[in-house]
mmCIF file of C-alpha atoms and ligand atoms in Angstrom:
data_model
loop_
_atom_site.group_PDB
_atom_site.id
_atom_site.type_symbol
_atom_site.label_atom_id
_atom_site.label_comp_id
_atom_site.label_asym_id
_atom_site.label_seq_id
_atom_site.Cartn_x
_atom_site.Cartn_y
_atom_site.Cartn_z
ATOM 1 C CA MET W 1 -76.603 46.310 -39.231
ATOM 2 C CA ASP W 2 -78.953 46.580 -42.185
ATOM 3 C CA LEU W 3 -80.701 49.875 -42.810
ATOM 4 C CA TYR W 4 -84.121 50.487 -44.277
ATOM 5 C CA GLU W 5 -84.253 51.986 -47.739
ATOM 6 C CA HIS W 6 -85.270 55.386 -46.395
ATOM 7 C CA GLN W 7 -82.396 55.395 -43.898
ATOM 8 C CA GLY W 8 -79.870 54.452 -46.555
ATOM 9 C CA LYS W 9 -81.270 57.180 -48.781
ATOM 10 C CA GLU W 10 -80.901 59.677 -45.953
ATOM 11 C CA LEU W 11 -77.189 58.794 -45.779
ATOM 12 C CA PHE W 12 -76.935 58.977 -49.591
ATOM 13 C CA ARG W 13 -78.492 62.426 -49.464
ATOM 14 C CA ARG W 14 -75.968 63.602 -46.860
ATOM 15 C CA TYR W 15 -73.150 62.638 -49.222
ATOM 16 C CA GLY W 16 -74.737 64.369 -52.202
ATOM 17 C CA ILE W 17 -76.165 61.362 -54.048
ATOM 18 C CA PRO W 18 -79.447 62.437 -55.675
ATOM 19 C CA VAL W 19 -82.546 60.772 -54.173
ATOM 20 C CA SER W 20 -86.278 61.566 -54.272
ATOM 21 C CA ASP W 21 -87.981 63.628 -51.632
ATOM 22 C CA GLY W 22 -90.134 61.489 -49.338
ATOM 23 C CA ARG W 23 -91.713 60.834 -45.953
ATOM 24 C CA VAL W 24 -92.013 57.890 -43.567
ATOM 25 C CA ALA W 25 -95.560 56.702 -42.785
ATOM 26 C CA THR W 26 -96.806 53.999 -40.442
ATOM 27 C CA THR W 27 -100.548 54.347 -41.058
ATOM 28 C CA PRO W 28 -102.698 54.858 -44.172
ATOM 29 C CA ALA W 29 -103.654 58.317 -42.872
ATOM 30 C CA GLU W 30 -99.998 59.289 -42.601
ATOM 31 C CA ALA W 31 -99.421 57.967 -46.107
ATOM 32 C CA ARG W 32 -102.247 60.166 -47.396
ATOM 33 C CA GLN W 33 -100.808 63.193 -45.642
ATOM 34 C CA ALA W 34 -97.321 62.452 -46.994
ATOM 35 C CA ALA W 35 -98.742 62.214 -50.519
ATOM 36 C CA GLU W 36 -100.560 65.529 -50.030
ATOM 37 C CA GLU W 37 -97.381 67.226 -48.854
ATOM 38 C CA LEU W 38 -95.258 65.779 -51.639
ATOM 39 C CA GLY W 39 -97.810 66.560 -54.355
ATOM 40 C CA GLY W 40 -98.256 64.763 -57.695
ATOM 41 C CA GLN W 41 -97.670 61.087 -58.256
ATOM 42 C CA VAL W 42 -95.967 59.186 -55.423
ATOM 43 C CA VAL W 43 -94.605 55.679 -54.801
ATOM 44 C CA VAL W 44 -95.698 53.798 -51.706
ATOM 45 C CA LYS W 45 -92.811 51.558 -50.664
ATOM 46 C CA ALA W 46 -92.768 48.851 -47.986
ATOM 47 C CA GLN W 47 -89.805 49.288 -45.654
ATOM 48 C CA VAL W 48 -88.501 45.830 -44.797
ATOM 49 C CA LEU W 49 -84.983 44.546 -44.301
ATOM 50 C CA THR W 50 -85.134 42.262 -47.326
ATOM 51 C CA GLY W 51 -85.086 42.625 -51.112
ATOM 52 C CA GLY W 52 -87.605 41.797 -53.810
ATOM 53 C CA ARG W 53 -90.285 44.094 -52.469
ATOM 54 C CA GLY W 54 -91.396 45.092 -55.946
ATOM 55 C CA LYS W 55 -92.117 41.506 -56.997
ATOM 56 C CA ALA W 56 -93.914 40.817 -53.722
ATOM 57 C CA GLY W 57 -96.339 43.702 -54.299
ATOM 58 C CA GLY W 58 -94.749 45.958 -51.702
ATOM 59 C CA ILE W 59 -94.185 48.875 -54.094
ATOM 60 C CA LYS W 60 -97.082 50.731 -55.691
ATOM 61 C CA LEU W 61 -97.472 53.931 -57.658
ATOM 62 C CA ALA W 62 -100.257 56.266 -56.553
ATOM 63 C CA ALA W 63 -101.646 59.158 -58.598
ATOM 64 C CA THR W 64 -103.609 60.747 -55.747
ATOM 65 C CA PRO W 65 -103.460 60.949 -51.945
ATOM 66 C CA ASP W 66 -106.576 58.773 -51.933
ATOM 67 C CA GLU W 67 -104.827 56.064 -53.850
ATOM 68 C CA ALA W 68 -101.709 56.381 -51.659
ATOM 69 C CA GLU W 69 -103.893 55.799 -48.606
ATOM 70 C CA ARG W 70 -105.456 52.719 -50.187
ATOM 71 C CA HIS W 71 -102.110 51.209 -51.228
ATOM 72 C CA ALA W 72 -100.726 51.934 -47.764
ATOM 73 C CA GLY W 73 -103.627 50.013 -46.227
ATOM 74 C CA ALA W 74 -102.882 47.037 -48.466
ATOM 75 C CA ILE W 75 -99.106 47.042 -47.968
ATOM 76 C CA LEU W 76 -98.985 47.615 -44.192
ATOM 77 C CA GLY W 77 -99.089 44.235 -42.483
ATOM 78 C CA MET W 78 -98.045 42.423 -45.646
ATOM 79 C CA ASP W 79 -95.539 39.593 -45.166
ATOM 80 C CA ILE W 80 -92.514 39.969 -47.437
ATOM 81 C CA GLY W 81 -90.079 37.084 -47.077
ATOM 82 C CA GLY W 82 -90.980 36.641 -43.411
ATOM 83 C CA HIS W 83 -90.798 40.366 -42.655
ATOM 84 C CA VAL W 84 -94.056 42.044 -41.701
ATOM 85 C CA VAL W 85 -94.383 45.560 -43.096
ATOM 86 C CA GLY W 86 -94.761 48.097 -40.301
ATOM 87 C CA ARG W 87 -93.516 51.212 -42.031
ATOM 88 C CA LEU W 88 -93.705 52.789 -45.430
ATOM 89 C CA TRP W 89 -91.671 55.251 -47.400
ATOM 90 C CA ILE W 90 -93.726 57.559 -49.565
ATOM 91 C CA GLU W 91 -91.660 59.346 -52.171
ATOM 92 C CA GLN W 92 -92.180 61.476 -55.245
ATOM 93 C CA ALA W 93 -92.512 59.130 -58.204
ATOM 94 C CA SER W 94 -89.814 59.228 -60.875
ATOM 95 C CA ASP W 95 -90.109 58.699 -64.599
ATOM 96 C CA ILE W 96 -87.689 56.007 -65.637
ATOM 97 C CA GLU W 97 -85.852 55.911 -68.959
ATOM 98 C CA ARG W 98 -83.212 53.330 -68.018
ATOM 99 C CA GLU W 99 -82.294 51.269 -64.922
ATOM 100 C CA TYR W 100 -78.634 50.735 -64.003
ATOM 101 C CA TYR W 101 -76.997 48.998 -61.040
ATOM 102 C CA LEU W 102 -74.183 50.403 -58.899
ATOM 103 C CA SER W 103 -72.834 48.950 -55.680
ATOM 104 C CA LEU W 104 -69.865 48.936 -53.353
ATOM 105 C CA THR W 105 -69.237 45.992 -51.054
ATOM 106 C CA PHE W 106 -66.379 45.027 -48.865
ATOM 107 C CA ASP W 107 -64.556 42.162 -50.538
ATOM 108 C CA ARG W 108 -62.982 40.366 -47.593
ATOM 109 C CA GLY W 109 -61.028 37.989 -49.834
ATOM 110 C CA VAL W 110 -58.870 40.787 -51.248
ATOM 111 C CA LYS W 111 -59.406 43.178 -48.321
ATOM 112 C CA ARG W 112 -60.654 45.952 -50.578
ATOM 113 C CA PRO W 113 -63.905 47.669 -51.434
ATOM 114 C CA LEU W 114 -65.363 46.324 -54.658
ATOM 115 C CA PHE W 115 -67.420 48.353 -57.131
ATOM 116 C CA MET W 116 -69.934 46.596 -59.316
ATOM 117 C CA PHE W 117 -71.657 48.416 -62.117
ATOM 118 C CA THR W 118 -73.915 47.405 -64.988
ATOM 119 C CA THR W 119 -76.447 49.046 -67.254
ATOM 120 C CA GLU W 120 -78.604 45.930 -66.768
ATOM 121 C CA GLY W 121 -80.155 47.217 -63.527
ATOM 122 C CA GLY W 122 -83.530 46.843 -61.899
ATOM 123 C CA ILE W 123 -83.363 43.042 -61.838
ATOM 124 C CA ASP W 124 -81.498 40.672 -59.532
ATOM 125 C CA ILE W 125 -77.806 41.295 -59.861
ATOM 126 C CA GLU W 126 -77.172 37.574 -59.310
ATOM 127 C CA GLU W 127 -79.086 36.951 -62.519
ATOM 128 C CA VAL W 128 -76.920 39.395 -64.468
ATOM 129 C CA ALA W 129 -73.789 37.827 -62.969
ATOM 130 C CA ALA W 130 -74.995 34.365 -63.999
ATOM 131 C CA THR W 131 -76.367 35.050 -67.467
ATOM 132 C CA GLN W 132 -74.400 38.079 -68.743
ATOM 133 C CA PRO W 133 -71.208 38.223 -66.670
ATOM 134 C CA GLU W 134 -69.510 40.329 -69.365
ATOM 135 C CA ARG W 135 -72.024 43.115 -68.709
ATOM 136 C CA LEU W 136 -71.102 43.366 -65.024
ATOM 137 C CA VAL W 137 -68.014 45.500 -64.378
ATOM 138 C CA ARG W 138 -66.123 44.634 -61.190
ATOM 139 C CA LEU W 139 -63.433 46.951 -59.886
ATOM 140 C CA HIS W 140 -61.526 46.951 -56.603
ATOM 141 C CA VAL W 141 -60.342 50.160 -55.004
ATOM 142 C CA ASP W 142 -57.067 50.261 -53.112
ATOM 143 C CA PRO W 143 -58.097 51.861 -49.806
ATOM 144 C CA VAL W 144 -54.748 53.654 -49.497
ATOM 145 C CA GLU W 145 -55.065 55.171 -52.955
ATOM 146 C CA GLY W 146 -58.733 55.928 -52.429
ATOM 147 C CA PHE W 147 -61.200 56.708 -55.185
ATOM 148 C CA GLN W 148 -59.620 58.174 -58.336
ATOM 149 C CA PRO W 149 -61.255 59.521 -61.504
ATOM 150 C CA TRP W 150 -59.881 56.576 -63.470
ATOM 151 C CA HIS W 151 -62.007 54.216 -61.358
ATOM 152 C CA ALA W 152 -65.117 55.966 -62.628
ATOM 153 C CA ARG W 153 -63.865 55.898 -66.237
ATOM 154 C CA ARG W 154 -63.134 52.188 -65.975
ATOM 155 C CA LEU W 155 -66.665 51.515 -64.672
ATOM 156 C CA LEU W 156 -68.340 53.669 -67.331
ATOM 157 C CA PHE W 157 -66.412 52.418 -70.352
ATOM 158 C CA GLY W 158 -66.582 48.838 -69.119
ATOM 159 C CA ALA W 159 -70.365 49.034 -68.949
ATOM 160 C CA GLY W 160 -70.694 50.972 -72.209
ATOM 161 C CA VAL W 161 -72.197 54.247 -70.968
ATOM 162 C CA GLU W 162 -71.597 56.617 -73.863
ATOM 163 C CA ASP W 163 -73.560 59.774 -73.167
ATOM 164 C CA PRO W 164 -71.135 62.424 -71.778
ATOM 165 C CA GLU W 165 -73.741 64.024 -69.484
ATOM 166 C CA GLU W 166 -74.637 60.626 -68.087
ATOM 167 C CA GLN W 167 -70.971 59.717 -67.665
ATOM 168 C CA LYS W 168 -70.383 62.882 -65.650
ATOM 169 C CA GLN W 169 -73.290 62.167 -63.311
ATOM 170 C CA VAL W 170 -72.543 58.470 -62.791
ATOM 171 C CA ALA W 171 -68.863 59.286 -62.145
ATOM 172 C CA ALA W 172 -69.861 61.837 -59.496
ATOM 173 C CA ILE W 173 -72.282 59.353 -57.891
ATOM 174 C CA ALA W 174 -69.617 56.624 -57.816
ATOM 175 C CA GLN W 175 -67.211 58.996 -56.084
ATOM 176 C CA LYS W 176 -69.837 60.070 -53.529
ATOM 177 C CA LEU W 177 -70.857 56.484 -52.953
ATOM 178 C CA TYR W 178 -67.241 55.650 -52.152
ATOM 179 C CA GLU W 179 -67.029 58.597 -49.728
ATOM 180 C CA CYS W 180 -70.295 57.543 -48.094
ATOM 181 C CA PHE W 181 -69.195 53.895 -47.873
ATOM 182 C CA VAL W 182 -65.893 54.742 -46.184
ATOM 183 C CA ALA W 183 -67.229 57.487 -43.913
ATOM 184 C CA CYS W 184 -70.120 55.317 -42.651
ATOM 185 C CA ASP W 185 -67.982 52.167 -42.206
ATOM 186 C CA ALA W 186 -70.372 50.410 -44.561
ATOM 187 C CA MET W 187 -70.080 46.799 -45.666
ATOM 188 C CA LEU W 188 -72.545 47.289 -48.521
ATOM 189 C CA CYS W 189 -73.989 50.280 -50.371
ATOM 190 C CA GLU W 190 -76.159 49.190 -53.265
ATOM 191 C CA ILE W 191 -78.232 51.281 -55.659
ATOM 192 C CA ASN W 192 -80.579 49.074 -57.682
ATOM 193 C CA PRO W 193 -81.894 50.669 -59.734
ATOM 194 C CA LEU W 194 -79.790 53.714 -60.390
ATOM 195 C CA ILE W 195 -82.113 55.357 -62.874
ATOM 196 C CA VAL W 196 -81.722 57.687 -65.818
ATOM 197 C CA LYS W 197 -84.783 59.897 -66.139
ATOM 198 C CA PRO W 198 -86.193 61.040 -69.491
ATOM 199 C CA ASP W 199 -84.546 64.445 -68.949
ATOM 200 C CA GLY W 200 -81.173 62.715 -68.496
ATOM 201 C CA ALA W 201 -80.881 63.140 -64.719
ATOM 202 C CA VAL W 202 -79.303 60.178 -62.883
ATOM 203 C CA HIS W 203 -80.824 59.301 -59.541
ATOM 204 C CA ALA W 204 -80.785 56.604 -56.811
ATOM 205 C CA LEU W 205 -84.222 54.956 -56.753
ATOM 206 C CA ASP W 206 -83.440 52.316 -54.140
ATOM 207 C CA SER W 207 -80.911 51.785 -51.358
ATOM 208 C CA LYS W 208 -79.528 48.719 -49.660
ATOM 209 C CA PHE W 209 -77.134 49.735 -46.925
ATOM 210 C CA THR W 210 -75.255 47.611 -44.363
ATOM 211 C CA VAL W 211 -73.024 49.139 -41.713
ATOM 212 C CA ASP W 212 -70.309 47.223 -39.884
ATOM 213 C CA ASP W 213 -71.706 46.494 -36.406
ATOM 214 C CA ASN W 214 -68.254 46.804 -34.903
ATOM 215 C CA ALA W 215 -67.995 50.412 -36.099
ATOM 216 C CA LEU W 216 -71.376 51.570 -34.801
ATOM 217 C CA TYR W 217 -69.757 53.127 -31.725
ATOM 218 C CA ARG W 218 -68.310 55.691 -34.106
ATOM 219 C CA HIS W 219 -71.722 56.448 -35.618
ATOM 220 C CA PRO W 220 -74.259 57.073 -32.854
ATOM 221 C CA ASP W 221 -76.617 58.644 -35.407
ATOM 222 C CA ILE W 222 -76.626 55.439 -37.480
ATOM 223 C CA ALA W 223 -76.772 53.169 -34.416
ATOM 224 C CA GLU W 224 -79.935 55.016 -33.435
ATOM 225 C CA MET W 225 -81.586 53.970 -36.705
ATOM 226 C CA ARG W 226 -81.873 50.374 -35.482
ATOM 227 C CA ASP W 227 -85.509 49.307 -35.421
ATOM 228 C CA LEU W 228 -85.908 46.941 -32.483
ATOM 229 C CA ASP W 229 -89.368 45.929 -33.684
ATOM 230 C CA ALA W 230 -87.778 44.274 -36.703
ATOM 231 C CA TYR W 231 -86.119 41.653 -34.491
ATOM 232 C CA PRO W 232 -87.863 38.545 -33.153
ATOM 233 C CA PRO W 233 -88.890 38.931 -29.481
ATOM 234 C CA GLU W 234 -86.170 36.577 -28.155
ATOM 235 C CA GLU W 235 -83.460 38.536 -29.989
ATOM 236 C CA ARG W 236 -84.863 41.744 -28.576
ATOM 237 C CA ALA W 237 -84.792 40.267 -25.057
ATOM 238 C CA ALA W 238 -81.194 39.120 -25.603
ATOM 239 C CA ARG W 239 -80.172 42.572 -26.799
ATOM 240 C CA ALA W 240 -81.786 44.145 -23.734
ATOM 241 C CA LYS W 241 -79.726 41.837 -21.497
ATOM 242 C CA ASP W 242 -76.626 42.491 -23.583
ATOM 243 C CA VAL W 243 -76.348 38.806 -24.482
ATOM 244 C CA THR W 244 -74.988 37.918 -27.906
ATOM 245 C CA TYR W 245 -77.647 35.588 -29.315
ATOM 246 C CA VAL W 246 -78.303 33.978 -32.656
ATOM 247 C CA LYS W 247 -81.387 31.903 -33.451
ATOM 248 C CA LEU W 248 -80.873 28.774 -35.511
ATOM 249 C CA ASP W 249 -83.048 25.872 -36.526
ATOM 250 C CA GLY W 250 -82.063 22.740 -34.578
ATOM 251 C CA GLU W 251 -82.667 21.386 -31.087
ATOM 252 C CA VAL W 252 -79.490 21.971 -29.043
ATOM 253 C CA GLY W 253 -79.156 25.316 -27.264
ATOM 254 C CA ILE W 254 -75.515 26.357 -27.083
ATOM 255 C CA LEU W 255 -73.794 28.517 -24.550
ATOM 256 C CA GLY W 256 -70.097 29.210 -24.811
ATOM 257 C CA ASN W 257 -67.513 31.800 -23.951
ATOM 258 C CA GLY W 258 -65.921 33.490 -26.932
ATOM 259 C CA ALA W 259 -67.116 33.605 -30.539
ATOM 260 C CA GLY W 260 -64.480 31.167 -31.816
ATOM 261 C CA LEU W 261 -65.327 28.520 -29.267
ATOM 262 C CA VAL W 262 -69.034 28.946 -29.921
ATOM 263 C CA MET W 263 -68.538 28.546 -33.670
ATOM 264 C CA SER W 264 -66.526 25.352 -33.188
ATOM 265 C CA THR W 265 -69.182 24.078 -30.788
ATOM 266 C CA LEU W 266 -71.710 24.426 -33.603
ATOM 267 C CA ASP W 267 -69.459 22.327 -35.811
ATOM 268 C CA VAL W 268 -68.951 19.655 -33.177
ATOM 269 C CA VAL W 269 -72.704 19.420 -32.557
ATOM 270 C CA GLY W 270 -73.064 18.915 -36.313
ATOM 271 C CA LEU W 271 -70.345 16.270 -36.219
ATOM 272 C CA ALA W 272 -72.253 14.468 -33.454
ATOM 273 C CA GLY W 273 -75.306 14.385 -35.722
ATOM 274 C CA GLY W 274 -77.308 17.177 -34.114
ATOM 275 C CA ARG W 275 -78.211 20.728 -34.939
ATOM 276 C CA ALA W 276 -77.998 23.883 -32.871
ATOM 277 C CA ALA W 277 -81.266 25.596 -31.929
ATOM 278 C CA ASN W 278 -79.456 28.811 -31.098
ATOM 279 C CA PHE W 279 -76.306 30.044 -29.499
ATOM 280 C CA CYS W 280 -75.254 32.526 -26.878
ATOM 281 C CA ASP W 281 -71.804 33.922 -26.362
ATOM 282 C CA LEU W 282 -70.967 34.701 -22.742
ATOM 283 C CA GLY W 283 -67.908 36.614 -23.884
ATOM 284 C CA GLY W 284 -65.132 36.808 -21.321
ATOM 285 C CA GLY W 285 -67.330 36.452 -18.247
ATOM 286 C CA GLY W 286 -69.030 33.535 -16.567
ATOM 287 C CA ASP W 287 -70.515 35.233 -13.523
ATOM 288 C CA ALA W 288 -73.875 34.062 -12.199
ATOM 289 C CA GLN W 289 -75.881 36.952 -13.635
ATOM 290 C CA GLY W 290 -74.358 36.441 -17.080
ATOM 291 C CA VAL W 291 -75.219 32.736 -16.937
ATOM 292 C CA VAL W 292 -78.779 33.429 -15.725
ATOM 293 C CA ASP W 293 -79.323 35.964 -18.523
ATOM 294 C CA ALA W 294 -78.000 33.607 -21.183
ATOM 295 C CA LEU W 295 -79.984 30.622 -19.868
ATOM 296 C CA GLU W 296 -83.155 32.684 -19.809
ATOM 297 C CA VAL W 297 -82.628 33.697 -23.414
ATOM 298 C CA ILE W 298 -81.774 30.154 -24.539
ATOM 299 C CA THR W 299 -84.651 28.440 -22.757
ATOM 300 C CA ALA W 300 -87.192 30.961 -24.056
ATOM 301 C CA ASP W 301 -86.777 29.172 -27.386
ATOM 302 C CA PRO W 302 -89.307 26.307 -27.456
ATOM 303 C CA GLN W 303 -87.187 24.399 -29.992
ATOM 304 C CA VAL W 304 -84.443 23.770 -27.419
ATOM 305 C CA ARG W 305 -84.439 20.162 -26.146
ATOM 306 C CA ALA W 306 -81.019 20.124 -24.480
ATOM 307 C CA ILE W 307 -78.451 22.713 -23.502
ATOM 308 C CA LEU W 308 -74.759 22.441 -24.202
ATOM 309 C CA PHE W 309 -72.551 24.593 -22.045
ATOM 310 C CA ASN W 310 -69.048 24.777 -23.470
ATOM 311 C CA VAL W 311 -66.495 26.797 -21.536
ATOM 312 C CA PHE W 312 -62.792 27.117 -21.927
ATOM 313 C CA GLY W 313 -61.249 28.795 -18.916
ATOM 314 C CA GLY W 314 -58.487 31.127 -19.941
ATOM 315 C CA ILE W 315 -58.716 34.346 -18.043
ATOM 316 C CA THR W 316 -62.098 33.224 -16.735
ATOM 317 C CA ARG W 317 -61.498 30.391 -14.279
ATOM 318 C CA CYS W 318 -63.589 27.223 -14.578
ATOM 319 C CA ASP W 319 -64.339 27.082 -10.848
ATOM 320 C CA GLU W 320 -65.845 30.555 -11.127
ATOM 321 C CA VAL W 321 -67.946 29.487 -14.090
ATOM 322 C CA ALA W 322 -69.049 26.361 -12.186
ATOM 323 C CA ARG W 323 -70.126 28.566 -9.256
ATOM 324 C CA GLY W 324 -71.932 30.814 -11.742
ATOM 325 C CA ILE W 325 -73.802 27.820 -13.146
ATOM 326 C CA LEU W 326 -74.736 26.529 -9.690
ATOM 327 C CA GLN W 327 -75.893 29.924 -8.536
ATOM 328 C CA ALA W 328 -77.878 30.420 -11.730
ATOM 329 C CA LEU W 329 -79.562 27.030 -11.329
ATOM 330 C CA SER W 330 -80.451 27.868 -7.737
ATOM 331 C CA GLN W 331 -82.188 31.013 -8.984
ATOM 332 C CA MET W 332 -84.129 29.442 -11.830
ATOM 333 C CA THR W 333 -85.673 26.093 -12.608
ATOM 334 C CA ILE W 334 -84.639 24.377 -15.798
ATOM 335 C CA GLU W 335 -85.970 20.940 -16.576
ATOM 336 C CA LEU W 336 -84.085 20.461 -19.815
ATOM 337 C CA PRO W 337 -80.888 18.406 -19.689
ATOM 338 C CA ILE W 338 -77.768 20.537 -19.429
ATOM 339 C CA VAL W 339 -74.448 19.146 -20.575
ATOM 340 C CA VAL W 340 -71.365 20.956 -19.340
ATOM 341 C CA ARG W 341 -67.873 20.772 -20.704
ATOM 342 C CA LEU W 342 -65.309 22.717 -18.736
ATOM 343 C CA ASP W 343 -61.655 22.860 -19.643
ATOM 344 C CA GLY W 344 -58.709 25.150 -19.019
ATOM 345 C CA THR W 345 -57.771 27.023 -15.879
ATOM 346 C CA ASN W 346 -59.035 25.245 -12.722
ATOM 347 C CA ALA W 347 -61.103 22.823 -14.795
ATOM 348 C CA GLU W 348 -60.812 19.985 -12.293
ATOM 349 C CA GLU W 349 -61.961 22.165 -9.460
ATOM 350 C CA GLY W 350 -64.883 23.346 -11.602
ATOM 351 C CA ARG W 351 -65.935 19.826 -12.536
ATOM 352 C CA ARG W 352 -65.686 18.720 -8.911
ATOM 353 C CA LEU W 353 -67.947 21.569 -7.784
ATOM 354 C CA LEU W 354 -70.550 20.596 -10.366
ATOM 355 C CA ALA W 355 -70.330 16.884 -9.604
ATOM 356 C CA GLU W 356 -70.917 17.590 -5.916
ATOM 357 C CA ALA W 357 -73.650 20.162 -6.041
ATOM 358 C CA ALA W 358 -75.370 20.270 -9.402
ATOM 359 C CA PRO W 359 -78.952 19.099 -9.899
ATOM 360 C CA GLU W 360 -79.555 15.771 -11.635
ATOM 361 C CA ASN W 361 -80.222 17.205 -15.053
ATOM 362 C CA VAL W 362 -76.656 18.547 -15.226
ATOM 363 C CA HIS W 363 -74.184 16.206 -16.938
ATOM 364 C CA VAL W 364 -70.482 16.955 -16.883
ATOM 365 C CA GLU W 365 -68.374 15.657 -19.774
ATOM 366 C CA PRO W 366 -64.591 15.805 -20.108
ATOM 367 C CA THR W 367 -64.239 16.813 -23.775
ATOM 368 C CA MET W 368 -66.067 18.926 -26.282
ATOM 369 C CA LEU W 369 -66.879 15.952 -28.508
ATOM 370 C CA ASP W 370 -68.175 13.871 -25.577
ATOM 371 C CA ALA W 371 -70.292 16.790 -24.473
ATOM 372 C CA ALA W 372 -71.697 17.355 -27.954
ATOM 373 C CA ARG W 373 -72.548 13.663 -28.354
ATOM 374 C CA ARG W 374 -74.275 13.623 -24.986
ATOM 375 C CA ALA W 375 -76.255 16.774 -25.728
ATOM 376 C CA VAL W 376 -77.364 15.472 -29.121
ATOM 377 C CA GLU W 377 -78.376 12.153 -27.549
ATOM 378 C CA LEU W 378 -80.345 13.894 -24.795
ATOM 379 C CA ALA W 379 -82.065 16.211 -27.298
ATOM 380 C CA ALA W 380 -83.222 13.301 -29.460
HETATM 381 P P1 LIG G 401 -86.992 46.235 -54.619
HETATM 382 O O1 LIG G 401 -87.948 45.454 -55.432
HETATM 383 O O2 LIG G 401 -87.079 45.861 -53.176
HETATM 384 O O3 LIG G 401 -85.598 46.165 -55.130
HETATM 385 O O4 LIG G 401 -87.468 47.783 -54.690
HETATM 386 P P2 LIG G 401 -87.065 48.988 -55.658
HETATM 387 O O5 LIG G 401 -87.055 50.230 -54.868
HETATM 388 O O6 LIG G 401 -85.814 48.694 -56.423
HETATM 389 O O7 LIG G 401 -88.274 49.082 -56.664
HETATM 390 C C1 LIG G 401 -88.594 48.019 -57.524
HETATM 391 C C2 LIG G 401 -89.079 48.544 -58.856
HETATM 392 O O8 LIG G 401 -90.212 49.381 -58.674
HETATM 393 C C3 LIG G 401 -88.063 49.439 -59.554
HETATM 394 O O9 LIG G 401 -87.096 48.686 -60.281
HETATM 395 C C4 LIG G 401 -88.949 50.251 -60.458
HETATM 396 O O10 LIG G 401 -89.203 49.543 -61.660
HETATM 397 C C5 LIG G 401 -90.250 50.379 -59.664
HETATM 398 N N1 LIG G 401 -90.273 51.722 -59.069
HETATM 399 C C6 LIG G 401 -89.820 52.098 -57.857
HETATM 400 N N2 LIG G 401 -89.931 53.428 -57.680
HETATM 401 C C7 LIG G 401 -90.477 53.922 -58.834
HETATM 402 C C8 LIG G 401 -90.804 55.242 -59.316
HETATM 403 O O11 LIG G 401 -90.605 56.273 -58.649
HETATM 404 N N3 LIG G 401 -91.349 55.325 -60.552
HETATM 405 C C9 LIG G 401 -91.558 54.225 -61.346
HETATM 406 N N4 LIG G 401 -92.077 54.406 -62.539
HETATM 407 N N5 LIG G 401 -91.254 52.978 -60.941
HETATM 408 C C10 LIG G 401 -90.703 52.832 -59.710
HETATM 409 MN MN1 LIG G 402 -84.168 47.498 -55.711
#
């Protein structure tokens, strides 16, 4: 789950990482009031779950509450990389002497958190990595050992930070960032830019924060930060029905049981020359209500031209899934072709039930590849 800048900063603040004081606003009037309360110069910042807001015009300095209100009016409703701005973060403006970059990500390849640090901050880190790789310090932390002072020294000397006061502050921020990352079950904590002010104070000016979805049950306060409005309507509907749903770009709607099977179904559809429009994971179940919910979500997508139902009966029995499909189709009308591949426990019984009772637009195929080919053909 990705957090908005202001939410990430709230978590930073809890762990003692210095951030600016600010307020959330969703209207120009609220932005004006926030600027009045904060006093002095403020920054009006679009809150969207994507980067590059500065370049897109989503970040503006305002000297007066009047100006903050005007900028807010211009930024609200703006489209930044497909995300429409619906909320703003108004914070006290900072004077910037230098812009650094500090991040922690989870490096799955080596199963360790990875620090990245460079004094070339403020710009895209990919650009630094591509053009000046020697300026980007990369350092893994052994999770058993945890963060140690030498990690900070390695980052600082590697990047060439020489001022002792600055070293002390960056070292403390790196340590707190590690604590925050671990305690929040984060996958990414990025500060770009980490600024040095003219008076020497080091400060997080931006936040990019991703929390592991699978750990959200341990963090009800973070789970609550999810902004349902930021999701497309069909994903919101899926979430409300507790259906795992991912929107893609092709024409075959995919329904499977189990993430692994669904992922391989995507591949097989690709192999058959088609593309998935979306996919739903039924998880372990295959009961009628689960099938109805998933079919409703899948068919709400106008790009879907055919539906591929791929079920492997392990604990779930295929005859039960077949009954679920039949019951679902008796409750709702679907005109799109539906291709069903059932295999595993009681597969024959399941296929027989479908062959006997299913409507004409349901096609039963014996293998995954046959089913994918048929679905791609029918979607063409
Ligand atoms: P991003 O473009 O989405 O990464 O948004 P950032 O929060 O990183 O802001 C982009 C740029 O706006 C920063 O690199 C700064 O140059 C500028 N900026 C943001 N906040 C302030 C501020 O308080 N004062 C000044 N002078 N510039 C700021
Ligand atoms: Mn940034």
